[in-house]
Every structure is written in structure tokens, then in C-alpha cells.
Coordinates of C-alpha atoms in Angstrom, one line a residue:
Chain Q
X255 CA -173.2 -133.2 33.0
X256 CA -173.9 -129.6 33.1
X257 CA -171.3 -127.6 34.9
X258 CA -171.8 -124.6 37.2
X259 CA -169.4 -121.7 35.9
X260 CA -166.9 -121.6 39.0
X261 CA -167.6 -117.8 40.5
X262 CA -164.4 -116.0 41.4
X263 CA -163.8 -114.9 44.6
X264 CA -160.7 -112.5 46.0
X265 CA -158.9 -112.2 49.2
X266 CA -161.9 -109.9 51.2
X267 CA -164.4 -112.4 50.3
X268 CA -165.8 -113.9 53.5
X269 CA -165.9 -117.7 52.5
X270 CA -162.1 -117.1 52.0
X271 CA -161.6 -115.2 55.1
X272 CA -163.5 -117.7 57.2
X273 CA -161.4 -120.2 55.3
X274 CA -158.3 -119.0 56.0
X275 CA -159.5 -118.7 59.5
X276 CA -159.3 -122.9 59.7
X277 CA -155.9 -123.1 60.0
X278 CA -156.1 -122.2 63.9
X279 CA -156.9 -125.6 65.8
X280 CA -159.7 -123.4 68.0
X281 CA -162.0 -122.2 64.7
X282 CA -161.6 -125.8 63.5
X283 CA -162.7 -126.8 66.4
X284 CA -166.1 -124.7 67.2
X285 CA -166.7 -124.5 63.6
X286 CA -166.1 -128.5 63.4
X287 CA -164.4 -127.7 60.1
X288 CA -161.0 -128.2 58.8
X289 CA -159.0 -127.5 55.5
X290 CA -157.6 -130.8 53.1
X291 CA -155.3 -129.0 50.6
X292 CA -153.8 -130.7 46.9
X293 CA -155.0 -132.7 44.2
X294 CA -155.6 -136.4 46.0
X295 CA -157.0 -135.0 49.6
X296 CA -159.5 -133.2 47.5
X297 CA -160.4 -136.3 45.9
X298 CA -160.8 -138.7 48.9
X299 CA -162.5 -135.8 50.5
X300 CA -164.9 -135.5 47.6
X301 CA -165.0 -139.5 47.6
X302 CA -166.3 -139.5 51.2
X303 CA -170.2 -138.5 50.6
X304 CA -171.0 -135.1 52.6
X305 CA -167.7 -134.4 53.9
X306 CA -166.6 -131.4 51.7
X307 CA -168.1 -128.1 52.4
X308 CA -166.9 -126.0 49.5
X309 CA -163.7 -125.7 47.0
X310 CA -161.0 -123.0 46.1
X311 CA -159.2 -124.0 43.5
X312 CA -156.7 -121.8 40.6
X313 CA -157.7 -122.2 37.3
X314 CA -154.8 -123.8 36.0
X315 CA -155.4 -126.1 38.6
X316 CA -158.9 -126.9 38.2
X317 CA -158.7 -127.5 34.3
X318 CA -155.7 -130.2 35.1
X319 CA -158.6 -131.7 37.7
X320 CA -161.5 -131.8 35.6
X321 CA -163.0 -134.7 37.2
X322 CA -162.8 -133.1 41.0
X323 CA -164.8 -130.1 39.3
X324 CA -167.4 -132.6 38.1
X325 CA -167.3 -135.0 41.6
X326 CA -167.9 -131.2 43.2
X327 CA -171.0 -130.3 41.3
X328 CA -172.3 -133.5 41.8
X329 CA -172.7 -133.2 45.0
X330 CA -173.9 -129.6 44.9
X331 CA -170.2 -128.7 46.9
X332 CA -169.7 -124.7 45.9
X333 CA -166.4 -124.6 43.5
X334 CA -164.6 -121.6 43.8
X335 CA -162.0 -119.7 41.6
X336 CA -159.3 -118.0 43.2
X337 CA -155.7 -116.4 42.5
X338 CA -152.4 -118.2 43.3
X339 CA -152.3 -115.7 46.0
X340 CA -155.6 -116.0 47.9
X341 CA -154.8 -120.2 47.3
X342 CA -151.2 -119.6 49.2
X343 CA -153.7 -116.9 51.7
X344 CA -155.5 -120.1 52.7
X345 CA -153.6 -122.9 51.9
X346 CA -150.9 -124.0 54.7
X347 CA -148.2 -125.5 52.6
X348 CA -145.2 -123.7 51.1
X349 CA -145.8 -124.8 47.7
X350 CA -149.4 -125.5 47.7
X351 CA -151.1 -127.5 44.7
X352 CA -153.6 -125.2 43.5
X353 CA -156.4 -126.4 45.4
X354 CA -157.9 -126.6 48.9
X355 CA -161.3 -128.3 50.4
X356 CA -162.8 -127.2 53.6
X357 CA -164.4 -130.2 55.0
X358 CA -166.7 -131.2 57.7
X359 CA -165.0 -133.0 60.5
X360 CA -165.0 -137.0 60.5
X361 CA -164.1 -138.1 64.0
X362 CA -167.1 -140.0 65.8
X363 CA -168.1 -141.3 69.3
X364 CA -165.8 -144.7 70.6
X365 CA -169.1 -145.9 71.5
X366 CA -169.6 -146.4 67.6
X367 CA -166.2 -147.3 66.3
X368 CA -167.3 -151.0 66.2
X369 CA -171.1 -150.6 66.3
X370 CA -171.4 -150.5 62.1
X371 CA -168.3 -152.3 61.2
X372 CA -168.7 -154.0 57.8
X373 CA -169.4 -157.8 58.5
X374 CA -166.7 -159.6 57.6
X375 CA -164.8 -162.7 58.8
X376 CA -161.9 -160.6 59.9
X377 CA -161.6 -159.9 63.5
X378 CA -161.5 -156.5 64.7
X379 CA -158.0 -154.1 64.8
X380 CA -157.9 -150.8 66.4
X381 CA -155.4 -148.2 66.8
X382 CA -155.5 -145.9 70.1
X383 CA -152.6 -143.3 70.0
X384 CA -151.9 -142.1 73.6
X385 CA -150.4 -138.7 73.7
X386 CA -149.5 -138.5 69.9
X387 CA -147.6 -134.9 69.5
X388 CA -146.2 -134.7 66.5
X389 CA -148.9 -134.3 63.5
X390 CA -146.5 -135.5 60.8
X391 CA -146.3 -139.3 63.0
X392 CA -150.3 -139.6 63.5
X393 CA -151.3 -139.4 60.0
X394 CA -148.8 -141.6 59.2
X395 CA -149.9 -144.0 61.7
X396 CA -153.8 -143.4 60.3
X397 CA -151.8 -144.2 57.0
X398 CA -150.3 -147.6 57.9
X399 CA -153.9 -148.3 60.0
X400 CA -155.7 -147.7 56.8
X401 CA -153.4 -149.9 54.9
X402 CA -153.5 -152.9 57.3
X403 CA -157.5 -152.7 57.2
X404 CA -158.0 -151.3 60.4
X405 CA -161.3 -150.3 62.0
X406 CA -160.4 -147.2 63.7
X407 CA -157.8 -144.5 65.3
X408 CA -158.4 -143.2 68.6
X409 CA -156.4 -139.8 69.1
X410 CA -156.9 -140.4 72.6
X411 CA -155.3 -138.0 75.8
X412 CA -153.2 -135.2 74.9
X413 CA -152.9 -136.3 70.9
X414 CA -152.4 -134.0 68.2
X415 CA -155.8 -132.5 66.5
X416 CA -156.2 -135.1 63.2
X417 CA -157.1 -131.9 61.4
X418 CA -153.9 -130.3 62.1
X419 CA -153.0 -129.7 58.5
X420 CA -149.8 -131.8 58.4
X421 CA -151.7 -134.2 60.1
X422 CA -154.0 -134.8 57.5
X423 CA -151.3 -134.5 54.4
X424 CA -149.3 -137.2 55.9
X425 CA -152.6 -139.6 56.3
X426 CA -152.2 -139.1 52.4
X427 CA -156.0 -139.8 52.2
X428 CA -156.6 -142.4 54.6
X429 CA -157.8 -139.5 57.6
X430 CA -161.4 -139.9 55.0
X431 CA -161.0 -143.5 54.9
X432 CA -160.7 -145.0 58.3
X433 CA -162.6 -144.2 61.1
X434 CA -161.0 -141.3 63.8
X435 CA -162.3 -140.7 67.2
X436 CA -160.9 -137.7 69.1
X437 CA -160.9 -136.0 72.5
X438 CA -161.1 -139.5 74.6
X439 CA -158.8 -139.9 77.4
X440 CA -156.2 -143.3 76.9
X441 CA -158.3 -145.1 80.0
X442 CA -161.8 -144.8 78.3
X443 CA -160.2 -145.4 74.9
X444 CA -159.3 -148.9 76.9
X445 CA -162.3 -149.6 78.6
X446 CA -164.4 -148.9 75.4
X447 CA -162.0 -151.6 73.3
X448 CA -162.3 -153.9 76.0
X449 CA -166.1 -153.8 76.3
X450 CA -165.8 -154.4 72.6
X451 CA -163.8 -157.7 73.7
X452 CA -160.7 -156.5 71.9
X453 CA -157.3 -157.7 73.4
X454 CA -155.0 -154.6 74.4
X455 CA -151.7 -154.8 73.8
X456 CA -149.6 -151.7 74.6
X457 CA -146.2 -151.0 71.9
X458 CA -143.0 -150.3 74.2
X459 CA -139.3 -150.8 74.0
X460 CA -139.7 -152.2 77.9
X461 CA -142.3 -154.4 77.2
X462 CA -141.0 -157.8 78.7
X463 CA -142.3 -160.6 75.3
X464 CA -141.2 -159.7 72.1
X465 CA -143.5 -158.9 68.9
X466 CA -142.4 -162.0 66.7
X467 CA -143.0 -164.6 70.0
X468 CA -146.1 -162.9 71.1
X469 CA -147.3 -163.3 67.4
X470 CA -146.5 -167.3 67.7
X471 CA -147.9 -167.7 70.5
X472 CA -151.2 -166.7 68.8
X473 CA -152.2 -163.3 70.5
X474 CA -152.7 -161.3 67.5
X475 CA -154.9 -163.7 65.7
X476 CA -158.2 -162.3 67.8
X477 CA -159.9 -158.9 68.1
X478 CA -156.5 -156.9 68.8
X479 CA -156.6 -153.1 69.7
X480 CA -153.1 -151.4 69.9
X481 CA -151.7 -148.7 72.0
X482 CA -149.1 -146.6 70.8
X483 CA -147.4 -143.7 72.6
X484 CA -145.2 -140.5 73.0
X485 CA -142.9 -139.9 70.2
X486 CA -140.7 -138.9 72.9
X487 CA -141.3 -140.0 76.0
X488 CA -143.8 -143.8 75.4
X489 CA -146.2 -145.1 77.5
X490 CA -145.7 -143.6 81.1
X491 CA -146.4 -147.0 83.7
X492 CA -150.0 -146.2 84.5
X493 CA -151.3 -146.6 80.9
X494 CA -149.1 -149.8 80.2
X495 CA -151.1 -150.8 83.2
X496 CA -154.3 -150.7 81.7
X497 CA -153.1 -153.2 78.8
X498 CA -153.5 -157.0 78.3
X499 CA -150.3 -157.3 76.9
X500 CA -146.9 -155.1 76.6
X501 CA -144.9 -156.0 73.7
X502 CA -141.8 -154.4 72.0
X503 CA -140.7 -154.4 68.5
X504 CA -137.3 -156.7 68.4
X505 CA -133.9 -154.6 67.7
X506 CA -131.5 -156.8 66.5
X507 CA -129.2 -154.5 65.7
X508 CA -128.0 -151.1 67.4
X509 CA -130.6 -148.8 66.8
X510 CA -132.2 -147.9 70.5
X511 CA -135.8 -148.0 69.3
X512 CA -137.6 -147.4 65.9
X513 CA -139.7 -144.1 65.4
X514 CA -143.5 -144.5 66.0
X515 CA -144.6 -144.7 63.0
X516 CA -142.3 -147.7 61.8
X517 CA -142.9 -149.3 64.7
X518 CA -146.5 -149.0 64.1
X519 CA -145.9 -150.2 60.8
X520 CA -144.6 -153.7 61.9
X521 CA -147.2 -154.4 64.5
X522 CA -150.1 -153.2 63.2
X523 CA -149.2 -155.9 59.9
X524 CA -147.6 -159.0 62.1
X525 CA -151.3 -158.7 63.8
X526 CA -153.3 -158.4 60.5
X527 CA -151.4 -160.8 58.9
X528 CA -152.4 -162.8 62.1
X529 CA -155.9 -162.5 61.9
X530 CA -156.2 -162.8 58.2
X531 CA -154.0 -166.2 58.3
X532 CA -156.5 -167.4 60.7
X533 CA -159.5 -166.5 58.6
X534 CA -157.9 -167.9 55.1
X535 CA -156.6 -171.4 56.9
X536 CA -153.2 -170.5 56.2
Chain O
X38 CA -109.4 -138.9 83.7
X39 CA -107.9 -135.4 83.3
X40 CA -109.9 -133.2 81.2
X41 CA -108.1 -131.0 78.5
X42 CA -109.7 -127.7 79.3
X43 CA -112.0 -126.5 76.3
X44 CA -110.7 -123.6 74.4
X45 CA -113.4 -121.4 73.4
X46 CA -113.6 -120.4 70.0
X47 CA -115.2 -117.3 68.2
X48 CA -117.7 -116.9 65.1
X49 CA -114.5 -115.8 62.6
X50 CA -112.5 -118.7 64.0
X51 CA -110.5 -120.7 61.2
X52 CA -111.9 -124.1 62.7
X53 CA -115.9 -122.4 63.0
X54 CA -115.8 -121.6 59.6
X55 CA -114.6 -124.9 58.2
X56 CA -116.8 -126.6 59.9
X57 CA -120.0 -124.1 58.9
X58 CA -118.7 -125.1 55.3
X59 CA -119.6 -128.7 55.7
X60 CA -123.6 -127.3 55.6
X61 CA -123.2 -127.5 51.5
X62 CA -123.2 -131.2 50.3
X63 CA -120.6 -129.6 47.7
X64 CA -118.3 -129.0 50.5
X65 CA -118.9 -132.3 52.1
X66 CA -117.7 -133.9 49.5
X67 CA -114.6 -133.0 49.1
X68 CA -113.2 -132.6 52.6
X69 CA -115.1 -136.0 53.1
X70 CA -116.5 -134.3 56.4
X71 CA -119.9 -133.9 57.5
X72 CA -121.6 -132.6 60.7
X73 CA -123.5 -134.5 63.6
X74 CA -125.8 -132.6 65.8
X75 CA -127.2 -133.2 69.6
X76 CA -126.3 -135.4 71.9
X77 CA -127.5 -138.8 70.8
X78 CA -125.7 -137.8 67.5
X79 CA -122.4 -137.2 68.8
X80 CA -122.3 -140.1 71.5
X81 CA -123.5 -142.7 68.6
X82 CA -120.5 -141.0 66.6
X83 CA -117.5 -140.9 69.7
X84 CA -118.9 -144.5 69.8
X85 CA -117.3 -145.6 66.9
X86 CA -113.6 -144.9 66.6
X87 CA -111.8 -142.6 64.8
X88 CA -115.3 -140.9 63.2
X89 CA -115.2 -137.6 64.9
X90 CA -112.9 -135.1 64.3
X91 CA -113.4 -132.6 66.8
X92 CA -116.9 -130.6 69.1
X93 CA -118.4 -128.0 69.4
X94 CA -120.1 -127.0 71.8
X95 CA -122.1 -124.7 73.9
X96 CA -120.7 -124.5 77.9
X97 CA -124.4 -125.7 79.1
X98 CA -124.3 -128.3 76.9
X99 CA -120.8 -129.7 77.8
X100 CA -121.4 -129.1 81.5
X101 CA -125.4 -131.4 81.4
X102 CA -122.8 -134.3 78.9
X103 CA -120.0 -134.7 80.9
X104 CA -119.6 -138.4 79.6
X105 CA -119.2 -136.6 75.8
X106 CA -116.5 -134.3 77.3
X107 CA -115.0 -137.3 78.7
X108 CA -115.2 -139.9 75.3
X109 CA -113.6 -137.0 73.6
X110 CA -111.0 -136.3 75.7
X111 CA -110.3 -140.0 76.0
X112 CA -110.4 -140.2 72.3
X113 CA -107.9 -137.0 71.6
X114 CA -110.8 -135.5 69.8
X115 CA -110.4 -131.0 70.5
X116 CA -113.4 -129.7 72.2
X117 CA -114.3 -126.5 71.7
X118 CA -116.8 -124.3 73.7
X119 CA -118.6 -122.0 71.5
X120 CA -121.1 -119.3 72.4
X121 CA -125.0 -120.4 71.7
X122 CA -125.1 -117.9 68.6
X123 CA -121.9 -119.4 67.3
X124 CA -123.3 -123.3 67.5
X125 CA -126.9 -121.9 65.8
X126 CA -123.9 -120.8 62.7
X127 CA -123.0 -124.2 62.5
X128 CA -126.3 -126.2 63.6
X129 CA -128.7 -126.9 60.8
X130 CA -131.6 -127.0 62.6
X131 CA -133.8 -124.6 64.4
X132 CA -132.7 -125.1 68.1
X133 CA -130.1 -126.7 67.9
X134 CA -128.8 -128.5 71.2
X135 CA -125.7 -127.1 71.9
X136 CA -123.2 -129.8 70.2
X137 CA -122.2 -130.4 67.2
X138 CA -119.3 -132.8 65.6
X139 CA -117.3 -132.9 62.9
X140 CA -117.0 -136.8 61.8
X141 CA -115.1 -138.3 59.0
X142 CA -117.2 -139.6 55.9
X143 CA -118.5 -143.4 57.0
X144 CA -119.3 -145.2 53.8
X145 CA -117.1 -147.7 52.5
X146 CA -116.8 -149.8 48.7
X147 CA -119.6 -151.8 47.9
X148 CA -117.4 -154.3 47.6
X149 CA -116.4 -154.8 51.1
X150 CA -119.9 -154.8 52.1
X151 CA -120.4 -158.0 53.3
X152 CA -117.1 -159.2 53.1
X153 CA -115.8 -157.7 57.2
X154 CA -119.3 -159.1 58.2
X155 CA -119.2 -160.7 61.4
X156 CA -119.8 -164.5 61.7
X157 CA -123.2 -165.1 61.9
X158 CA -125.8 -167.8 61.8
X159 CA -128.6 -165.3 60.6
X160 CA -128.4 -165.2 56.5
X161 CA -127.2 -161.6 55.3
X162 CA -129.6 -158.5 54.9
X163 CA -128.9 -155.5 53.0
X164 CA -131.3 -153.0 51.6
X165 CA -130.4 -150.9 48.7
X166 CA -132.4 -147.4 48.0
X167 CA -132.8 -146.6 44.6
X168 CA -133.4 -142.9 44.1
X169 CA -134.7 -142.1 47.2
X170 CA -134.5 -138.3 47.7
X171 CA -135.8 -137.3 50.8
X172 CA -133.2 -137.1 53.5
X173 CA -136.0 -137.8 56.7
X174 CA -136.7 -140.9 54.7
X175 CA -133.7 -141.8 53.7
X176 CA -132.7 -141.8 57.4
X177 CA -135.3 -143.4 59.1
X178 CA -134.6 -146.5 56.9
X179 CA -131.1 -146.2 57.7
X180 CA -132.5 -146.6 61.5
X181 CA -135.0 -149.2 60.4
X182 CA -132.3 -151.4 58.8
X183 CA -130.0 -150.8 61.9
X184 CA -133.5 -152.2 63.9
X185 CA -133.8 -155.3 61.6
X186 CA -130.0 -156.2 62.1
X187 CA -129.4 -155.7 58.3
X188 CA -125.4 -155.8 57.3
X189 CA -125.4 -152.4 55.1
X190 CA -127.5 -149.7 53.4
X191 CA -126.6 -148.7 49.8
X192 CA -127.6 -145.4 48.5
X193 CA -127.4 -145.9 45.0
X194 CA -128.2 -144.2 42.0
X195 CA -129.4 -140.6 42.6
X196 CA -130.4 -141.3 46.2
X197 CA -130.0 -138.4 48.7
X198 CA -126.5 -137.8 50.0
X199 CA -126.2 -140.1 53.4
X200 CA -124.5 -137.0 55.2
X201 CA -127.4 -134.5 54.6
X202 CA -128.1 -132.9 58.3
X203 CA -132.1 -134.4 57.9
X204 CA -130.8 -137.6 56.9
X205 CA -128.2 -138.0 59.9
X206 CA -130.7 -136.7 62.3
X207 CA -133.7 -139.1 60.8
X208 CA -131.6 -141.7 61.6
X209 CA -131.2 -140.8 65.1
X210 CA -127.2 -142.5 65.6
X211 CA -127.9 -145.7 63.4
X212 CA -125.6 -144.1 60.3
X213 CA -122.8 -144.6 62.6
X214 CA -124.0 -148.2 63.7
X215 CA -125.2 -149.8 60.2
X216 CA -122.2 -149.9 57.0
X217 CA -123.3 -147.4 54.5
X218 CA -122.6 -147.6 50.6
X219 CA -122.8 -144.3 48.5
X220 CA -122.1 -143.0 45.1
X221 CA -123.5 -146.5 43.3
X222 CA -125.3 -147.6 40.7
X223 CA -128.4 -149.1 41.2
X224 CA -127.5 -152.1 38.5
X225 CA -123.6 -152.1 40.4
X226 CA -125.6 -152.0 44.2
X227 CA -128.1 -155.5 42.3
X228 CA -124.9 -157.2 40.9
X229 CA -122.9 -157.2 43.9
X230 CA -125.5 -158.1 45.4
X231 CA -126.1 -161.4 43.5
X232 CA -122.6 -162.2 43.2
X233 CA -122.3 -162.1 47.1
X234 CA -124.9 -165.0 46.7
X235 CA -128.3 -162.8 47.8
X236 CA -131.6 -162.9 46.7
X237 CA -132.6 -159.5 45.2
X238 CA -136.3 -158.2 46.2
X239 CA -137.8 -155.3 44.6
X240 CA -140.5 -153.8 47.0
X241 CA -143.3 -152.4 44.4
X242 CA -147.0 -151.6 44.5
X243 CA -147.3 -152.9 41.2
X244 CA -145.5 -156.6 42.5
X245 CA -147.6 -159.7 41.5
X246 CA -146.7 -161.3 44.9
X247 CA -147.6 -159.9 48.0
X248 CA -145.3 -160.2 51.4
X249 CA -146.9 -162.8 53.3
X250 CA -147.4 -165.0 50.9
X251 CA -143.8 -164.7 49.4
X252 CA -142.5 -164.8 53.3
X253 CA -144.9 -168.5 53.5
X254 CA -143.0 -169.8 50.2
X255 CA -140.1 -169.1 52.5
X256 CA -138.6 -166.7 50.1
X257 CA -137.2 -164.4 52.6
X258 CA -135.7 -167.0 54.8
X259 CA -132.0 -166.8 53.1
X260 CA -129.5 -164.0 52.2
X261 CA -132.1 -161.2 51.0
X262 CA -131.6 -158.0 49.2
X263 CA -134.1 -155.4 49.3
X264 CA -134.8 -152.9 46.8
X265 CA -136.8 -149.7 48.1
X266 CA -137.6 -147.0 44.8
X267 CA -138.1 -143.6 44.9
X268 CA -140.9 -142.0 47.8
X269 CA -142.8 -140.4 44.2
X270 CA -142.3 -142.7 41.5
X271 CA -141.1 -145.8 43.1
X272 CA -138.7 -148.5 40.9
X273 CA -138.9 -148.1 36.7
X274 CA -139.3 -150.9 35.0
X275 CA -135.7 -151.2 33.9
X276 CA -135.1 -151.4 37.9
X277 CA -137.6 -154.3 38.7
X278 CA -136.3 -156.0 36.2
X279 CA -133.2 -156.7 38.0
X280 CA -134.6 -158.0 40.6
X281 CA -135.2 -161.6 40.9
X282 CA -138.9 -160.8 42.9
X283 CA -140.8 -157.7 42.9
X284 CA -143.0 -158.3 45.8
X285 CA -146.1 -155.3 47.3
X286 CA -146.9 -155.0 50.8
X287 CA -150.6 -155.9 50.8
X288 CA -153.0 -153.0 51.2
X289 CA -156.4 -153.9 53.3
X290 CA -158.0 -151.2 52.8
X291 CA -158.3 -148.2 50.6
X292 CA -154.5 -146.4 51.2
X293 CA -153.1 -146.3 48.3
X294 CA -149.6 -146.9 49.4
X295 CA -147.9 -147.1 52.7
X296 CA -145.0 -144.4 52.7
X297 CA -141.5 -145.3 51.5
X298 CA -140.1 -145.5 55.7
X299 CA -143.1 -147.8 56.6
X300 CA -143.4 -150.3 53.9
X301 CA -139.4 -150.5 54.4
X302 CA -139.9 -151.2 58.2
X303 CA -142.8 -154.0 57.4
X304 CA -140.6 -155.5 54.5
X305 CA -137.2 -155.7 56.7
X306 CA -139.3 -157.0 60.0
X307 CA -140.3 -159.6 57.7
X308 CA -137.4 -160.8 56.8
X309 CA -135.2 -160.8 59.4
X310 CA -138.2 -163.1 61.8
X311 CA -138.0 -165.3 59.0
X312 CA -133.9 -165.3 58.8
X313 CA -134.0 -165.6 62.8
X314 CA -136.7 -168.6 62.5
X315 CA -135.0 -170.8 60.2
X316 CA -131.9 -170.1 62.6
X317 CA -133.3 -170.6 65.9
X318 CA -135.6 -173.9 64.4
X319 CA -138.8 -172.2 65.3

């Protein structure tokens, strides 16, 4: 494969400026573009057809990642050569890896969440976070959502932007991998998941059944949709009240509550171990 | 309850700049004295006898946490009022909020571990974190284990330093709730471990068992030692091979990996159901 020779570009360029520029939530948000910085958000980024825009990228950094240079001219993405300082200029990391891919933004409409879902024996599971702050906790929770096969995050009410940049490093990936809707409010996130015919259960450390009996009593083994809330301050009453279900993670010891994304964690597996036990006969 | 009136200490104050000391892990160690910030901290820590040394404290602070004045005084434990600028010179974080504490080391021998454990029908639980350097993670499964009821977290090998300000906060009071070992081997954490009767479980991405299906053989439902590797490189070979299972969370769809805290939290909820169920003749 032929490579084009990566053209180098300074600080005043205007693809850098207007790069740089991405790192405010309100040009990400009329541009509908965002920044995913390092060596493995690059590469889901690239492994996600027409998501990436263009490249900057040090040398150094581009001859240890021969293959993203290749993915990029693949797909015709513009690969750009810049100094460690104009990478640090754009980049929002203190010790950035050398490379940085603006991207077009992923999130669809709720309406379609479920609409082209794979076929597969597997009943549905979707995440809604309800007034998710802290950008660190919802890529982790689009982490664990990824990893339990989930169909979808909702960054529903007044949830952190997914392409806040610590947002997307702490999805580690998974922000190009699972679906993302954004700018819902919790009640329509609801309504949508129950047209869909998804139960809604509603994470809380007041719920009144615990995870573990609500699992043997066989909720989770059906189309489950989850809603987690405030870091802080949880579900306020009048969205636990749009829920089927309101369940709290067991503490058996002293801890007052688990963080959100732990908590996450643990449900979103009990239910997809649930469903999948169903499907395999287990 | 007569209060002891707080006296109010300066920035060059003998007592201010011990305890501004016990920021360096250097210092820590050898006075065997670490800090405890905020509120939750410091009630978590006057809630276990004869941890805290003595406050500090802003007069805002003291005035909106009566009941901390109160446990302290009740405890002969000095309070001292400090101006705002004074507490940021002690505080590690940010904005701090206005109290901080002075606590005795916690950790005790390995040894001992399980041997003041209180009778219980549930089997023991004890994780063990091999090389696990980041203090935020290394807390939050400190508050995860605390969560699952586990009997003691050892930091072995060249894990983080329990005591590290991001570590106590991350685990948001549970350091003071769950027995902490430190300054271990990995191999010395395994073998007392296995001589106390446990099963040892490696967690691993590389395992050629998954969770569930370990859980369904009923592995999990005796005494169970888990092993939790480093957030970057994750157990060595030389590690798992201590171990009498190395088991992987199961991965759905295309993560790569959960994060060190949340596989933790999913691996320990496991467990402990499946030490309750046996128990309770689910």
C-alpha cells in the first residue's frame, strides 16, 4: 500500500487551530466534532468506518504506529505531522501520547437505539445515565456497558457531554463501540425503552428488593434497561418513579454505598449473565 | 457534654507542620501517621477507636459538624481551629473541606488477618492487590471489598501505599472499616492465604475459565482469595501461577478489558452471593 507522505503542519495552521478549538464542549457541539487522543482511541476511532476526520500525530509517534498510518490512508483520513508542542497545543492530557484524532460525533436518535440491533438470541440491555456529572464515571460506565454486550448508553438529563475528553479516555475505546445517545431528558429515555418493551429498573441504595433476590426472582433474564444516577446526589423520587423496578446493590459490609461505576459494574453483569443463562439453558 | 474549647493554631505552629509532613509517604512511614480529609473521612476514622490523633479544622467547618467536635472531645482527641489558608497547607486536595485528621497507621500482620475475624457463617473473603499502583483504584477496591463484606485487603508487592491522600479519599471511610495488610509479598499475601485454608483466584484476561461458569461449578462458594494485578500489565506469569484458578470476567462485546476497580467489584459481588447462598440454603 502506497503511503501519502504525512505534510507538516505548525501551530498557526488552521486545521490545528480549529482543532485545538474542540476542547470547548460548545465548538464540539456546533461543529459535531470532538478530539480522541493516544495510541488505542486512535485505533477504535479508525476501526469505526467514517468516524475520523483527520490525524496529528509526532513522528516518533507515528513510526511506533505504523499500522494507524496505513488504517488512515485507507480510508483517505488526512495524516498530519506535528511538533511535540502543537500535539500538547491540541491534545488535553498532561502527558499526551503523540497522537490525536478529531472525529465525527457518534451519538444517534433513542428512536434508533434498538431499531438495527444485530439479531441475536440475547434479549436487549440498555444503559440510561440520569444526570451523570463527572466525565471520568460515564466512560467508565460506557466501559463496563460495552463489556457486558450492551446495546446502548443514554446520557440522558443534565449528563456529562460523552466527548468530554476524560470522558472518552476513560470509555478506553468502547465510546466507538457501543451505541451513545445524548441530549434526551431521563422521562423520554424511559418511555422510549419502554415502548421498546424493555423492563426499567432504577440502581439506588433506597431501593426496597435487593440486586441478588431480584435476579432470582428472574427480572433480569428479559429485555432489561437500567437507570443509573447522580454520583452525588442518585435518583431524586420523581425519576425512581418512572421505573418498573428499584433495586440496590447489597452492602454487606460497612461501606455506605459503592461509587457509580462499580455499582454499574455488578448490575449491569448479574443481568447479562441473566439473560445469557436463559438463552444457553444454563 | 462539655466541649474543650478549640485552640486555634497558626501556619508555623509545631503541630501544623508535623502534620503537613505526613503529605510525603517518606514521612508517613516512619511516624506511622497519615492524614484523613472531609467529613465522611474523619467521622469513618473517630468511628473506630484510638485511630485519630488529633483535628484540624476550619471554624465553619467545626461549627456545620458539631457531632465531629463532639466524638472528638468525647474521645480526648485536641481539636484545633485553623484558618482556611492554614487547612489548604495541610489538605491535599484542591478545596479541601475544612477538616482534616491525623490517624494512626491501620494495617496490621498478615498473619492476624483472619485470625480476630468475627464468627461467621459466611466462608472468609480477602482480596489481595498485586502491584496495583494507582491510589484512586487502589481505594475504590478497598470500598468495594468493604461493600462485598470481605475480611481484609492486602497490598502486597509494590502496590500503592494504603495511606496515599487519593487512596484514603477513593475509599470514601471503608480503610477504616475493612483490615488492611501492607508491606507483603505477593507469594507471603498467596501462602497465608492457603494455609488459612482459602481458595486463591487470580482474576486475569488471559484466564481459561470465565466467572460464571467457575461461580456455576460452585468454585466461589467457600473461603476465596482474590488476586487483582496491576491496572497496566495485570498478574505475570510467575503470579498466576500461584494461584490455584485464574479465572477472566467475560467480555460481550468488543472492550478489551473492564478497568482494574470494576472487574474487582463484579468478581467480589460474585462471590460473596455465592458465599451468602450456600449459607442462607438458597
Amino acid at each position: 500500500m502506497s503511503r501519502t507522505p504525512a505534510s507538516e503542519v505548525g501551530a498557526h495552521n488552521a486545521r490545528v487551530k480549529a482543532a485545538r478549538r474542540l476542547r470547548k464542549r460548545a465548538i464540539r457541539s456546533r461543529e459535531r466534532l470532538f478530539l480522541a487522543e493516544g495510541p488505542q482511541a486512535v485505533r477504535e476511532a479508525l476501526g469505526r468506518p467514517d468516524s475520523v476526520v483527520e490525524v496529528f500525530a509526532t513522528a516518533d509517534c507515528a513510526a511506533r504506529n505504523g499500522e494507524l498510518v496505513e488504517a488512515a490512508d485507507a480510508q483517505g483520513v488526512g495524516w498530519y505531522a506535528v511538533s511535540p508542542v502543537v500535539l500538547s497545543s491540541i491534545a488535553q492530557t498532561v502527558t499526551p501520547q503523540g497522537v490525536v484524532a478529531v472525529c465525527r460525533f457518534l451519538d444517534r436518535e433513542i428512536g434508533g437505539l434498538l431499531a438495527d440491533r444485530e439479531s441475536t438470541a440475547v434479549p436487549p440491555l440498555v444503559v440510561v445515565c440520569a444526570d451523570v456529572r463527572d466525565p471520568g464515571n460515564a466512560g467508565t460506565v460506557i466501559r463496563c456497558a460495552d463489556a457486558a454486550g450492551a446495546d446502548g448508553v443514554v446520557l440522558a438529563g443534565s449528563s456529562v457531554d460523552p466527548y468530554n475528553g476524560k470522558c472518552v479516555r476513560a470509555s478506553a475505546g468502547s465510546l466507538f463501540h457501543v451505541p451513545i445517545v445524548a441530549g434526551v431528558s431521563v422521562a423520554e429515555a424511559v418511555g422510549e425503552l419502554r415502548r421498546a418493551g424493555l423492563t426499567v429498573v432504577a440502581a439506588d441504595g433506597s431501593g426496597d428488593t435487593d440486586l441478588h433476590r431480584t435476579d432470582d426472582a428472574g427480572l433480569f433474564a428479559g429485555p432489561t434497561g437500567w437507570l443509573f444516577g447522580n454520583e452525588a446526589w442518585g435518583l431524586p423520587a420523581e425519576v425512581t418513579a418512572l421505573a418498573d423496578a428499584v433495586v440496590r446493590v447489597p452492602i454487606y459490609g460497612r461501606a455506605e454505598s459503592l461509587n457509580l461505576a462499580t455499582a454499574a459494574a455488578v448490575c449491569l453483569y448479574t443481568t447479562t449473565r441473566a439473560q445469557r443463562r436463559v438463552v444457553e439453558g444454563d
